[in-house]
Amino acid sequence: MTDLFDIKGKVALVTGATHGLGMAMAKALAEHGATLVINGHTPSKMEAALEAYKNEGIDAKGYLFDVTDVSAVNQNIAQIEEDLGPIAILVNNAGVIMRVPALEMEPDDFRKVVDVDLVSPFILAQAVAKSMVKRGGGKIINICSMMSELGRDTVSAYAAAKGGLKMLTRNLATEWAKYNIQVNGIGPGYFATEQTAPIRVDGHPFNDWIISRTPAGRWGDPSDLAGAVVFLSSKASDFVNGQILYVDGGILATIGKPQD
Ligand code: GCO
Ligand code: CA
């Protein structure tokens, strides 16, 4: 019997995988047999990350490059394919967030957020798709957000970029489905990571609000993304194109409930 979720030996590149949700998804792919390639841009973080993967028995290969730099991306993609073979799975996870009220947001900072969170996934997708087309297929997974659907105070640039990333996903899926490339997204809800640590403290109004706003009644654990990323990387999703799979404990399903 063939295993629908089998990704053994497939080369998977996860950007921004030196920590957080990127690292959790990268581990899930490696644990299901993928050859793991991680990208980062800070040498010290990369070193620590490779050590952390090793401690869990994962032999991750690290490539340091800036995902917004077109020539660095193209060079590194070519190098990865030369070193390890064709990239079968790309997870566009690298991202930044700035929490600044829109009236105070510097247009240059807005541009920087859009560059990392929206333009770079396009650059990476184009770079890997060129060889995926020649090889007859591949999987591209864009990491979206609750802010692909919803607004929130202070995150105008992030929401604009993540909403854009949802439409980029649909558009690339439209153009590349005929090449057997499935482009989909994962939309994490509110997860317990370093990024949300300052707002997750017990008794903090944001912490209490998120827990009550989430039907599942808790923050997501990074390991909650494992099933979604393996599904969208495997042949189980070969006829799934342009979807955003929200892993959010039900946030988007509900308007919420009144506070007591
Ligand atoms: C925020 C959070 C979010 C999360 C996530 C939600 O400030 O609201 O940091 O932006 O990072 O993307 O899906
Ligand atoms: Ca992060």
PDB file of C-alpha atoms and ligand atoms in Angstrom, residues 16 19-22 93-96 193-195, ligand 2:
ATOM      1  CA  GLY A  16      13.158  31.429   8.580  1.00  0.00           C
ATOM      2  CA  HIS A  19      13.208  29.276  15.572  1.00  0.00           C
ATOM      3  CA  GLY A  20       9.487  29.469  16.182  1.00  0.00           C
ATOM      4  CA  LEU A  21       6.820  28.079  13.870  1.00  0.00           C
ATOM      5  CA  GLY A  22       9.317  27.641  11.028  1.00  0.00           C
ATOM      6  CA  ASN A  93       7.814  30.954   6.378  1.00  0.00           C
ATOM      7  CA  ALA A  94      10.278  33.824   6.910  1.00  0.00           C
ATOM      8  CA  GLY A  95       8.427  36.924   8.032  1.00  0.00           C
ATOM      9  CA  VAL A  96       8.534  40.017  10.198  1.00  0.00           C
ATOM     10  CA  THR A 193       6.128  31.290  20.329  1.00  0.00           C
ATOM     11  CA  GLU A 194       8.818  33.786  21.255  1.00  0.00           C
ATOM     12  CA  GLN A 195       7.070  36.330  19.025  1.00  0.00           C
TER      13      GLN A 195
HETATM   14 CA    CA B   2       8.908  34.041  13.860  1.00  0.00          CA
END
